[in-house]
């Protein structure tokens, strides 16, 4: 089993959703949880919390530490989370789409996209944050880089890596991320798990949730990279989302953050893979 506590100022926080990617529970009155995790299941690489409204988690730089890596060799393990109270009666969310900071063969120092990002985009974000008297958050909607691993390099990152992206995103606010097709390793297009490995190694679980005020935010993986970048949501994700919605109050609004568009602009209709997701969300705003 995987167990632990969710606390704030040394006191347990009740009702926090905790998941290993397959199983899902809520913390008890003392902030404790126990998950019956199959550590050999590839979907169970992390234990992570749905950050509750009015709280933030610890950060490393701009990266919220809402997840802990599961040890596949340990039958029993403990993972604790610490929260900090934050007034979210007013807040801002910045959505950043497709930075594409460089490509696999470009050198980091001389790429014009990286230069513009560091000298124009980041200062503009920091200027906005400095003017705000309320919390500010950012969601990057995929394609932080181009594919970043060359063949024959044993998984070694080349060109511009996710680590480089984190280093260059010099903002003192929480930054959440959704995976894009260019965040996959294109040389593992016949193995989805390997194609996502570098992203998961850096950013954690591919499906995340966190609350801000009255809204539940989802960063969802809607890219299946097998052979080519197909847009879809798999059945395991839908089961996970169904359970999350059962544990989320029905009056909570939901914001779904994904890389690929939900709409077929040429036809003006939702793409087929969106319909099951919408069905699970039901009548929520």
PDB file of C-alpha atoms in Angstrom:
ATOM      1  CA  UNK A   1       0.000   0.000   0.000  1.00  0.00           C
ATOM      2  CA  UNK A   2       0.910   3.652  -0.387  1.00  0.00           C
ATOM      3  CA  UNK A   3      -0.056   5.854   2.546  1.00  0.00           C
ATOM      4  CA  UNK A   4       0.657   9.271   4.006  1.00  0.00           C
ATOM      5  CA  UNK A   5      -0.816  12.554   5.157  1.00  0.00           C
ATOM      6  CA  UNK A   6      -1.820  15.924   3.741  1.00  0.00           C
ATOM      7  CA  UNK A   7      -1.204  18.701   6.258  1.00  0.00           C
ATOM      8  CA  UNK A   8      -1.220  22.481   6.619  1.00  0.00           C
ATOM      9  CA  UNK A   9       0.645  24.132   9.498  1.00  0.00           C
ATOM     10  CA  UNK A  10       1.054  20.722  11.096  1.00  0.00           C
ATOM     11  CA  UNK A  11      -2.665  19.885  11.045  1.00  0.00           C
ATOM     12  CA  UNK A  12      -4.324  17.304   8.803  1.00  0.00           C
ATOM     13  CA  UNK A  13      -6.455  18.537   5.897  1.00  0.00           C
ATOM     14  CA  UNK A  14      -9.576  16.418   5.390  1.00  0.00           C
ATOM     15  CA  UNK A  15     -11.283  15.642   2.082  1.00  0.00           C
ATOM     16  CA  UNK A  16      -8.266  16.041  -0.205  1.00  0.00           C
ATOM     17  CA  UNK A  17      -8.402  13.763  -3.263  1.00  0.00           C
ATOM     18  CA  UNK A  18      -5.317  11.510  -3.522  1.00  0.00           C
ATOM     19  CA  UNK A  19      -4.672   9.178  -6.459  1.00  0.00           C
ATOM     20  CA  UNK A  20      -2.016   6.864  -7.858  1.00  0.00           C
ATOM     21  CA  UNK A  21      -3.370   7.263 -11.381  1.00  0.00           C
ATOM     22  CA  UNK A  22      -5.733   4.303 -10.989  1.00  0.00           C
ATOM     23  CA  UNK A  23      -7.056   4.231  -7.415  1.00  0.00           C
ATOM     24  CA  UNK A  24      -8.475   7.319  -5.737  1.00  0.00           C
ATOM     25  CA  UNK A  25      -9.398   8.179  -2.139  1.00  0.00           C
ATOM     26  CA  UNK A  26     -10.028  11.217   0.039  1.00  0.00           C
ATOM     27  CA  UNK A  27      -8.046  12.046   3.157  1.00  0.00           C
ATOM     28  CA  UNK A  28      -9.799  11.335   6.464  1.00  0.00           C
ATOM     29  CA  UNK A  29     -10.462  13.757   9.319  1.00  0.00           C
ATOM     30  CA  UNK A  30      -6.764  13.629  10.266  1.00  0.00           C
ATOM     31  CA  UNK A  31      -5.552  14.238   6.715  1.00  0.00           C
ATOM     32  CA  UNK A  32      -4.438  10.608   6.310  1.00  0.00           C
ATOM     33  CA  UNK A  33      -4.877   8.383   3.265  1.00  0.00           C
ATOM     34  CA  UNK A  34      -4.173   4.794   2.197  1.00  0.00           C
ATOM     35  CA  UNK A  35      -4.091   3.655  -1.451  1.00  0.00           C
ATOM     36  CA  UNK A  36      -4.128  -0.058  -2.424  1.00  0.00           C
ATOM     37  CA  UNK A  37      -1.559   0.546  -5.160  1.00  0.00           C
ATOM     38  CA  UNK A  38      -0.237  -2.029  -7.602  1.00  0.00           C
ATOM     39  CA  UNK A  39       3.326  -0.715  -7.885  1.00  0.00           C
ATOM     40  CA  UNK A  40       3.911  -2.843 -10.997  1.00  0.00           C
ATOM     41  CA  UNK A  41       1.097  -1.111 -12.899  1.00  0.00           C
ATOM     42  CA  UNK A  42       2.678   1.361 -15.387  1.00  0.00           C
ATOM     43  CA  UNK A  43      -0.191   3.772 -14.711  1.00  0.00           C
ATOM     44  CA  UNK A  44       0.833   3.909 -11.030  1.00  0.00           C
ATOM     45  CA  UNK A  45       4.137   5.778 -11.252  1.00  0.00           C
ATOM     46  CA  UNK A  46       3.094   8.578  -8.888  1.00  0.00           C
ATOM     47  CA  UNK A  47       0.897   9.360  -5.940  1.00  0.00           C
ATOM     48  CA  UNK A  48      -0.510  12.839  -6.424  1.00  0.00           C
ATOM     49  CA  UNK A  49      -3.087  15.104  -4.856  1.00  0.00           C
ATOM     50  CA  UNK A  50      -5.768  17.297  -6.356  1.00  0.00           C
ATOM     51  CA  UNK A  51      -4.697  20.568  -4.764  1.00  0.00           C
ATOM     52  CA  UNK A  52      -7.770  21.840  -2.869  1.00  0.00           C
ATOM     53  CA  UNK A  53      -9.182  25.334  -3.201  1.00  0.00           C
ATOM     54  CA  UNK A  54      -7.541  27.901  -0.945  1.00  0.00           C
ATOM     55  CA  UNK A  55      -4.205  26.085  -0.781  1.00  0.00           C
ATOM     56  CA  UNK A  56      -0.921  25.809  -2.627  1.00  0.00           C
ATOM     57  CA  UNK A  57       1.719  23.078  -2.489  1.00  0.00           C
ATOM     58  CA  UNK A  58       5.451  23.424  -2.054  1.00  0.00           C
ATOM     59  CA  UNK A  59       7.392  24.374  -5.174  1.00  0.00           C
ATOM     60  CA  UNK A  60      10.825  23.742  -6.630  1.00  0.00           C
ATOM     61  CA  UNK A  61      11.328  26.903  -8.637  1.00  0.00           C
ATOM     62  CA  UNK A  62       8.022  27.347 -10.460  1.00  0.00           C
ATOM     63  CA  UNK A  63       7.141  23.622 -10.396  1.00  0.00           C
ATOM     64  CA  UNK A  64       4.365  22.672  -7.900  1.00  0.00           C
ATOM     65  CA  UNK A  65       5.284  19.504  -5.979  1.00  0.00           C
ATOM     66  CA  UNK A  66       1.829  17.935  -5.959  1.00  0.00           C
ATOM     67  CA  UNK A  67       3.189  14.452  -6.731  1.00  0.00           C
ATOM     68  CA  UNK A  68       5.622  11.912  -5.273  1.00  0.00           C
ATOM     69  CA  UNK A  69       7.255   9.117  -7.232  1.00  0.00           C
ATOM     70  CA  UNK A  70       6.210   5.597  -6.269  1.00  0.00           C
ATOM     71  CA  UNK A  71       9.011   3.135  -5.603  1.00  0.00           C
ATOM     72  CA  UNK A  72       8.162   0.047  -7.719  1.00  0.00           C
ATOM     73  CA  UNK A  73      10.263  -2.152  -5.394  1.00  0.00           C
ATOM     74  CA  UNK A  74       8.661  -1.173  -2.089  1.00  0.00           C
ATOM     75  CA  UNK A  75       5.542  -3.035  -0.954  1.00  0.00           C
ATOM     76  CA  UNK A  76       4.692  -0.338   1.611  1.00  0.00           C
ATOM     77  CA  UNK A  77       5.715   3.299   1.367  1.00  0.00           C
ATOM     78  CA  UNK A  78       4.783   6.673   2.819  1.00  0.00           C
ATOM     79  CA  UNK A  79       4.367   9.926   0.906  1.00  0.00           C
ATOM     80  CA  UNK A  80       3.326  13.117   2.716  1.00  0.00           C
ATOM     81  CA  UNK A  81       2.216  16.475   1.300  1.00  0.00           C
ATOM     82  CA  UNK A  82       2.329  19.924   2.893  1.00  0.00           C
ATOM     83  CA  UNK A  83      -0.075  22.691   1.953  1.00  0.00           C
ATOM     84  CA  UNK A  84      -0.052  26.452   2.539  1.00  0.00           C
ATOM     85  CA  UNK A  85      -3.232  28.534   2.854  1.00  0.00           C
ATOM     86  CA  UNK A  86      -3.801  31.137   0.134  1.00  0.00           C
ATOM     87  CA  UNK A  87      -6.638  33.609  -0.414  1.00  0.00           C
ATOM     88  CA  UNK A  88      -8.061  32.704  -3.832  1.00  0.00           C
ATOM     89  CA  UNK A  89     -11.189  34.871  -3.689  1.00  0.00           C
ATOM     90  CA  UNK A  90      -9.523  36.663  -6.635  1.00  0.00           C
ATOM     91  CA  UNK A  91      -6.842  35.096  -8.823  1.00  0.00           C
ATOM     92  CA  UNK A  92      -5.477  35.110 -12.373  1.00  0.00           C
ATOM     93  CA  UNK A  93      -4.544  32.230 -14.671  1.00  0.00           C
ATOM     94  CA  UNK A  94      -2.179  32.810 -17.589  1.00  0.00           C
ATOM     95  CA  UNK A  95      -2.468  30.262 -20.412  1.00  0.00           C
ATOM     96  CA  UNK A  96       0.666  29.891 -22.524  1.00  0.00           C
ATOM     97  CA  UNK A  97       0.268  27.965 -25.780  1.00  0.00           C
ATOM     98  CA  UNK A  98       2.975  26.190 -27.790  1.00  0.00           C
ATOM     99  CA  UNK A  99       6.209  27.991 -26.856  1.00  0.00           C
ATOM    100  CA  UNK A 100       8.241  25.698 -29.196  1.00  0.00           C
ATOM    101  CA  UNK A 101      11.399  27.220 -27.790  1.00  0.00           C
ATOM    102  CA  UNK A 102      13.837  25.367 -30.030  1.00  0.00           C
ATOM    103  CA  UNK A 103      14.257  22.175 -32.017  1.00  0.00           C
ATOM    104  CA  UNK A 104      16.207  18.977 -31.546  1.00  0.00           C
ATOM    105  CA  UNK A 105      19.326  20.074 -33.400  1.00  0.00           C
ATOM    106  CA  UNK A 106      19.454  23.775 -32.461  1.00  0.00           C
ATOM    107  CA  UNK A 107      21.876  25.109 -29.900  1.00  0.00           C
ATOM    108  CA  UNK A 108      20.153  26.598 -26.887  1.00  0.00           C
ATOM    109  CA  UNK A 109      22.171  29.825 -26.711  1.00  0.00           C
ATOM    110  CA  UNK A 110      21.611  31.046 -30.265  1.00  0.00           C
ATOM    111  CA  UNK A 111      18.011  30.115 -31.008  1.00  0.00           C
ATOM    112  CA  UNK A 112      15.786  33.126 -31.646  1.00  0.00           C
ATOM    113  CA  UNK A 113      12.725  31.508 -30.013  1.00  0.00           C
ATOM    114  CA  UNK A 114      14.573  31.020 -26.738  1.00  0.00           C
ATOM    115  CA  UNK A 115      15.935  34.575 -26.898  1.00  0.00           C
ATOM    116  CA  UNK A 116      12.451  36.051 -27.428  1.00  0.00           C
ATOM    117  CA  UNK A 117      11.006  33.920 -24.621  1.00  0.00           C
ATOM    118  CA  UNK A 118      13.670  34.978 -22.112  1.00  0.00           C
ATOM    119  CA  UNK A 119      13.907  38.634 -23.108  1.00  0.00           C
ATOM    120  CA  UNK A 120      10.288  39.453 -24.013  1.00  0.00           C
ATOM    121  CA  UNK A 121       7.756  36.895 -22.774  1.00  0.00           C
ATOM    122  CA  UNK A 122       9.090  36.189 -19.276  1.00  0.00           C
ATOM    123  CA  UNK A 123       9.679  39.886 -18.393  1.00  0.00           C
ATOM    124  CA  UNK A 124       6.124  40.680 -19.566  1.00  0.00           C
ATOM    125  CA  UNK A 125       4.723  37.936 -17.318  1.00  0.00           C
ATOM    126  CA  UNK A 126       6.770  39.128 -14.347  1.00  0.00           C
ATOM    127  CA  UNK A 127       5.665  42.710 -14.918  1.00  0.00           C
ATOM    128  CA  UNK A 128       2.031  41.593 -14.849  1.00  0.00           C
ATOM    129  CA  UNK A 129       2.558  39.490 -11.710  1.00  0.00           C
ATOM    130  CA  UNK A 130       4.215  42.418  -9.927  1.00  0.00           C
ATOM    131  CA  UNK A 131       1.123  44.565 -10.568  1.00  0.00           C
ATOM    132  CA  UNK A 132      -1.280  41.989  -9.131  1.00  0.00           C
ATOM    133  CA  UNK A 133      -2.357  42.014  -5.501  1.00  0.00           C
ATOM    134  CA  UNK A 134      -3.829  38.529  -5.867  1.00  0.00           C
ATOM    135  CA  UNK A 135      -2.339  35.075  -6.640  1.00  0.00           C
ATOM    136  CA  UNK A 136      -1.301  34.366 -10.237  1.00  0.00           C
ATOM    137  CA  UNK A 137      -0.914  30.916 -11.819  1.00  0.00           C
ATOM    138  CA  UNK A 138       0.211  29.748 -15.240  1.00  0.00           C
ATOM    139  CA  UNK A 139      -0.724  26.748 -17.363  1.00  0.00           C
ATOM    140  CA  UNK A 140       1.475  25.867 -20.340  1.00  0.00           C
ATOM    141  CA  UNK A 141      -0.638  23.979 -22.873  1.00  0.00           C
ATOM    142  CA  UNK A 142       2.018  21.734 -24.366  1.00  0.00           C
ATOM    143  CA  UNK A 143       4.909  21.866 -26.843  1.00  0.00           C
ATOM    144  CA  UNK A 144       7.302  23.533 -24.435  1.00  0.00           C
ATOM    145  CA  UNK A 145      10.093  22.253 -26.690  1.00  0.00           C
ATOM    146  CA  UNK A 146      10.407  20.293 -29.871  1.00  0.00           C
ATOM    147  CA  UNK A 147      11.123  16.560 -29.592  1.00  0.00           C
ATOM    148  CA  UNK A 148      14.265  16.489 -27.491  1.00  0.00           C
ATOM    149  CA  UNK A 149      15.984  13.127 -27.886  1.00  0.00           C
ATOM    150  CA  UNK A 150      18.103  11.911 -30.806  1.00  0.00           C
ATOM    151  CA  UNK A 151      18.150   8.253 -31.899  1.00  0.00           C
ATOM    152  CA  UNK A 152      21.023   6.119 -30.638  1.00  0.00           C
ATOM    153  CA  UNK A 153      21.707   8.414 -27.701  1.00  0.00           C
ATOM    154  CA  UNK A 154      20.173   6.028 -25.145  1.00  0.00           C
ATOM    155  CA  UNK A 155      17.457   8.461 -24.140  1.00  0.00           C
ATOM    156  CA  UNK A 156      19.871  11.320 -23.575  1.00  0.00           C
ATOM    157  CA  UNK A 157      18.310  14.719 -24.172  1.00  0.00           C
ATOM    158  CA  UNK A 158      19.800  16.900 -26.879  1.00  0.00           C
ATOM    159  CA  UNK A 159      19.157  20.436 -28.035  1.00  0.00           C
ATOM    160  CA  UNK A 160      16.629  22.070 -25.703  1.00  0.00           C
ATOM    161  CA  UNK A 161      15.417  19.913 -22.797  1.00  0.00           C
ATOM    162  CA  UNK A 162      12.536  20.204 -20.352  1.00  0.00           C
ATOM    163  CA  UNK A 163      15.113  21.095 -17.708  1.00  0.00           C
ATOM    164  CA  UNK A 164      16.197  24.016 -19.912  1.00  0.00           C
ATOM    165  CA  UNK A 165      12.549  25.097 -20.188  1.00  0.00           C
ATOM    166  CA  UNK A 166      12.166  25.118 -16.396  1.00  0.00           C
ATOM    167  CA  UNK A 167      15.398  27.083 -16.004  1.00  0.00           C
ATOM    168  CA  UNK A 168      14.370  29.673 -18.596  1.00  0.00           C
ATOM    169  CA  UNK A 169      10.847  30.099 -17.200  1.00  0.00           C
ATOM    170  CA  UNK A 170      12.032  32.433 -14.445  1.00  0.00           C
ATOM    171  CA  UNK A 171       8.691  33.297 -12.854  1.00  0.00           C
ATOM    172  CA  UNK A 172       7.892  33.194  -9.150  1.00  0.00           C
ATOM    173  CA  UNK A 173       4.437  31.677  -9.584  1.00  0.00           C
ATOM    174  CA  UNK A 174       3.153  28.078  -9.822  1.00  0.00           C
ATOM    175  CA  UNK A 175       3.353  26.754 -13.385  1.00  0.00           C
ATOM    176  CA  UNK A 176       1.331  23.692 -14.406  1.00  0.00           C
ATOM    177  CA  UNK A 177       1.855  21.898 -17.723  1.00  0.00           C
ATOM    178  CA  UNK A 178      -0.073  19.799 -20.230  1.00  0.00           C
ATOM    179  CA  UNK A 179       1.799  17.465 -22.565  1.00  0.00           C
ATOM    180  CA  UNK A 180       1.876  18.231 -26.300  1.00  0.00           C
ATOM    181  CA  UNK A 181       2.793  16.114 -29.305  1.00  0.00           C
ATOM    182  CA  UNK A 182       6.220  17.772 -29.575  1.00  0.00           C
ATOM    183  CA  UNK A 183       6.860  16.914 -25.917  1.00  0.00           C
ATOM    184  CA  UNK A 184       6.959  13.250 -26.943  1.00  0.00           C
ATOM    185  CA  UNK A 185      10.120  11.494 -28.079  1.00  0.00           C
ATOM    186  CA  UNK A 186       9.460  10.938 -31.770  1.00  0.00           C
ATOM    187  CA  UNK A 187      11.972   8.084 -31.954  1.00  0.00           C
ATOM    188  CA  UNK A 188       9.712   6.003 -29.691  1.00  0.00           C
ATOM    189  CA  UNK A 189       6.515   6.551 -31.649  1.00  0.00           C
ATOM    190  CA  UNK A 190       5.690   2.814 -31.442  1.00  0.00           C
ATOM    191  CA  UNK A 191       5.806   2.869 -27.636  1.00  0.00           C
ATOM    192  CA  UNK A 192       3.670   5.526 -25.934  1.00  0.00           C
ATOM    193  CA  UNK A 193       5.229   4.935 -22.522  1.00  0.00           C
ATOM    194  CA  UNK A 194       8.753   5.558 -23.822  1.00  0.00           C
ATOM    195  CA  UNK A 195       7.629   8.494 -25.944  1.00  0.00           C
ATOM    196  CA  UNK A 196       6.325  10.240 -22.811  1.00  0.00           C
ATOM    197  CA  UNK A 197       9.194   9.229 -20.537  1.00  0.00           C
ATOM    198  CA  UNK A 198      11.190  12.475 -20.630  1.00  0.00           C
ATOM    199  CA  UNK A 199       8.086  14.577 -20.001  1.00  0.00           C
ATOM    200  CA  UNK A 200       6.943  12.405 -17.083  1.00  0.00           C
ATOM    201  CA  UNK A 201      10.460  12.362 -15.627  1.00  0.00           C
ATOM    202  CA  UNK A 202      10.365  16.164 -15.411  1.00  0.00           C
ATOM    203  CA  UNK A 203       6.731  17.139 -14.873  1.00  0.00           C
ATOM    204  CA  UNK A 204       5.167  14.088 -13.231  1.00  0.00           C
ATOM    205  CA  UNK A 205       1.773  12.544 -14.093  1.00  0.00           C
ATOM    206  CA  UNK A 206       0.319  13.320 -17.509  1.00  0.00           C
ATOM    207  CA  UNK A 207      -3.147  13.927 -16.010  1.00  0.00           C
ATOM    208  CA  UNK A 208      -3.373  16.390 -13.139  1.00  0.00           C
ATOM    209  CA  UNK A 209      -6.022  18.317 -11.231  1.00  0.00           C
ATOM    210  CA  UNK A 210      -5.991  21.339  -8.957  1.00  0.00           C
ATOM    211  CA  UNK A 211      -8.610  23.726  -7.616  1.00  0.00           C
ATOM    212  CA  UNK A 212      -8.491  27.515  -7.710  1.00  0.00           C
ATOM    213  CA  UNK A 213     -11.394  29.268  -6.032  1.00  0.00           C
ATOM    214  CA  UNK A 214     -14.607  27.715  -7.319  1.00  0.00           C
ATOM    215  CA  UNK A 215     -13.005  25.991 -10.319  1.00  0.00           C
ATOM    216  CA  UNK A 216     -11.394  22.579 -10.769  1.00  0.00           C
ATOM    217  CA  UNK A 217      -8.620  22.692 -13.377  1.00  0.00           C
ATOM    218  CA  UNK A 218      -7.612  19.569 -15.320  1.00  0.00           C
ATOM    219  CA  UNK A 219      -4.428  19.315 -17.358  1.00  0.00           C
ATOM    220  CA  UNK A 220      -5.213  16.341 -19.560  1.00  0.00           C
ATOM    221  CA  UNK A 221      -3.172  14.332 -22.071  1.00  0.00           C
ATOM    222  CA  UNK A 222      -5.131  14.177 -25.319  1.00  0.00           C
ATOM    223  CA  UNK A 223      -2.224  13.075 -27.527  1.00  0.00           C
ATOM    224  CA  UNK A 224      -1.618   9.433 -28.455  1.00  0.00           C
ATOM    225  CA  UNK A 225       1.758   9.435 -30.164  1.00  0.00           C
ATOM    226  CA  UNK A 226       1.555   5.908 -31.588  1.00  0.00           C
ATOM    227  CA  UNK A 227       2.805   6.110 -35.221  1.00  0.00           C
ATOM    228  CA  UNK A 228       1.714   9.754 -35.417  1.00  0.00           C
ATOM    229  CA  UNK A 229       0.241  12.355 -33.107  1.00  0.00           C
ATOM    230  CA  UNK A 230      -3.364  11.160 -32.920  1.00  0.00           C
ATOM    231  CA  UNK A 231      -5.779  13.158 -30.805  1.00  0.00           C
ATOM    232  CA  UNK A 232      -7.685  11.010 -28.357  1.00  0.00           C
ATOM    233  CA  UNK A 233      -8.397  10.263 -24.717  1.00  0.00           C
ATOM    234  CA  UNK A 234      -8.061   6.615 -23.691  1.00  0.00           C
ATOM    235  CA  UNK A 235     -10.451   4.546 -21.598  1.00  0.00           C
ATOM    236  CA  UNK A 236      -8.186   4.513 -18.531  1.00  0.00           C
ATOM    237  CA  UNK A 237      -8.212   8.316 -18.453  1.00  0.00           C
ATOM    238  CA  UNK A 238     -12.016   8.363 -18.672  1.00  0.00           C
ATOM    239  CA  UNK A 239     -12.344   5.929 -15.752  1.00  0.00           C
ATOM    240  CA  UNK A 240      -9.956   8.093 -13.703  1.00  0.00           C
ATOM    241  CA  UNK A 241     -11.896  11.239 -14.592  1.00  0.00           C
ATOM    242  CA  UNK A 242     -15.240   9.606 -13.737  1.00  0.00           C
ATOM    243  CA  UNK A 243     -14.016   8.802 -10.241  1.00  0.00           C
ATOM    244  CA  UNK A 244     -12.606  12.298  -9.818  1.00  0.00           C
ATOM    245  CA  UNK A 245     -15.967  13.822 -10.759  1.00  0.00           C
ATOM    246  CA  UNK A 246     -17.724  11.569  -8.230  1.00  0.00           C
ATOM    247  CA  UNK A 247     -15.470  13.044  -5.552  1.00  0.00           C
ATOM    248  CA  UNK A 248     -15.923  16.641  -6.769  1.00  0.00           C
ATOM    249  CA  UNK A 249     -18.946  18.729  -5.663  1.00  0.00           C
ATOM    250  CA  UNK A 250     -21.487  19.054  -8.474  1.00  0.00           C
ATOM    251  CA  UNK A 251     -21.471  22.868  -8.280  1.00  0.00           C
ATOM    252  CA  UNK A 252     -17.718  23.048  -8.928  1.00  0.00           C
ATOM    253  CA  UNK A 253     -16.856  24.539 -12.325  1.00  0.00           C
ATOM    254  CA  UNK A 254     -14.342  22.642 -14.486  1.00  0.00           C
ATOM    255  CA  UNK A 255     -11.649  24.026 -16.786  1.00  0.00           C
ATOM    256  CA  UNK A 256     -10.077  21.405 -19.068  1.00  0.00           C
ATOM    257  CA  UNK A 257      -6.562  22.300 -20.244  1.00  0.00           C
ATOM    258  CA  UNK A 258      -5.276  20.199 -23.163  1.00  0.00           C
ATOM    259  CA  UNK A 259      -2.841  20.607 -26.024  1.00  0.00           C
ATOM    260  CA  UNK A 260      -4.932  19.717 -29.061  1.00  0.00           C
ATOM    261  CA  UNK A 261      -8.072  21.678 -29.850  1.00  0.00           C
ATOM    262  CA  UNK A 262     -11.415  20.201 -28.808  1.00  0.00           C
ATOM    263  CA  UNK A 263     -13.120  21.598 -31.899  1.00  0.00           C
ATOM    264  CA  UNK A 264     -12.887  20.748 -35.568  1.00  0.00           C
ATOM    265  CA  UNK A 265     -12.773  24.307 -36.865  1.00  0.00           C
ATOM    266  CA  UNK A 266     -13.538  23.322 -40.464  1.00  0.00           C
ATOM    267  CA  UNK A 267     -16.815  21.695 -39.407  1.00  0.00           C
ATOM    268  CA  UNK A 268     -17.555  23.739 -36.289  1.00  0.00           C
ATOM    269  CA  UNK A 269     -18.176  20.636 -34.148  1.00  0.00           C
ATOM    270  CA  UNK A 270     -16.494  18.923 -31.220  1.00  0.00           C
ATOM    271  CA  UNK A 271     -13.989  16.234 -32.160  1.00  0.00           C
ATOM    272  CA  UNK A 272     -15.157  12.646 -31.423  1.00  0.00           C
ATOM    273  CA  UNK A 273     -12.796  12.025 -28.501  1.00  0.00           C
ATOM    274  CA  UNK A 274     -14.257  15.020 -26.630  1.00  0.00           C
ATOM    275  CA  UNK A 275     -17.798  13.633 -26.430  1.00  0.00           C
ATOM    276  CA  UNK A 276     -17.092  10.980 -23.740  1.00  0.00           C
ATOM    277  CA  UNK A 277     -15.266  13.616 -21.677  1.00  0.00           C
ATOM    278  CA  UNK A 278     -18.185  16.038 -21.944  1.00  0.00           C
ATOM    279  CA  UNK A 279     -20.572  13.231 -20.984  1.00  0.00           C
ATOM    280  CA  UNK A 280     -18.599  12.604 -17.770  1.00  0.00           C
ATOM    281  CA  UNK A 281     -18.494  16.298 -16.895  1.00  0.00           C
ATOM    282  CA  UNK A 282     -22.266  16.418 -17.299  1.00  0.00           C
ATOM    283  CA  UNK A 283     -24.011  19.722 -16.651  1.00  0.00           C
ATOM    284  CA  UNK A 284     -21.090  21.377 -14.905  1.00  0.00           C
ATOM    285  CA  UNK A 285     -20.264  24.872 -16.042  1.00  0.00           C
TER     286      UNK A 285
END
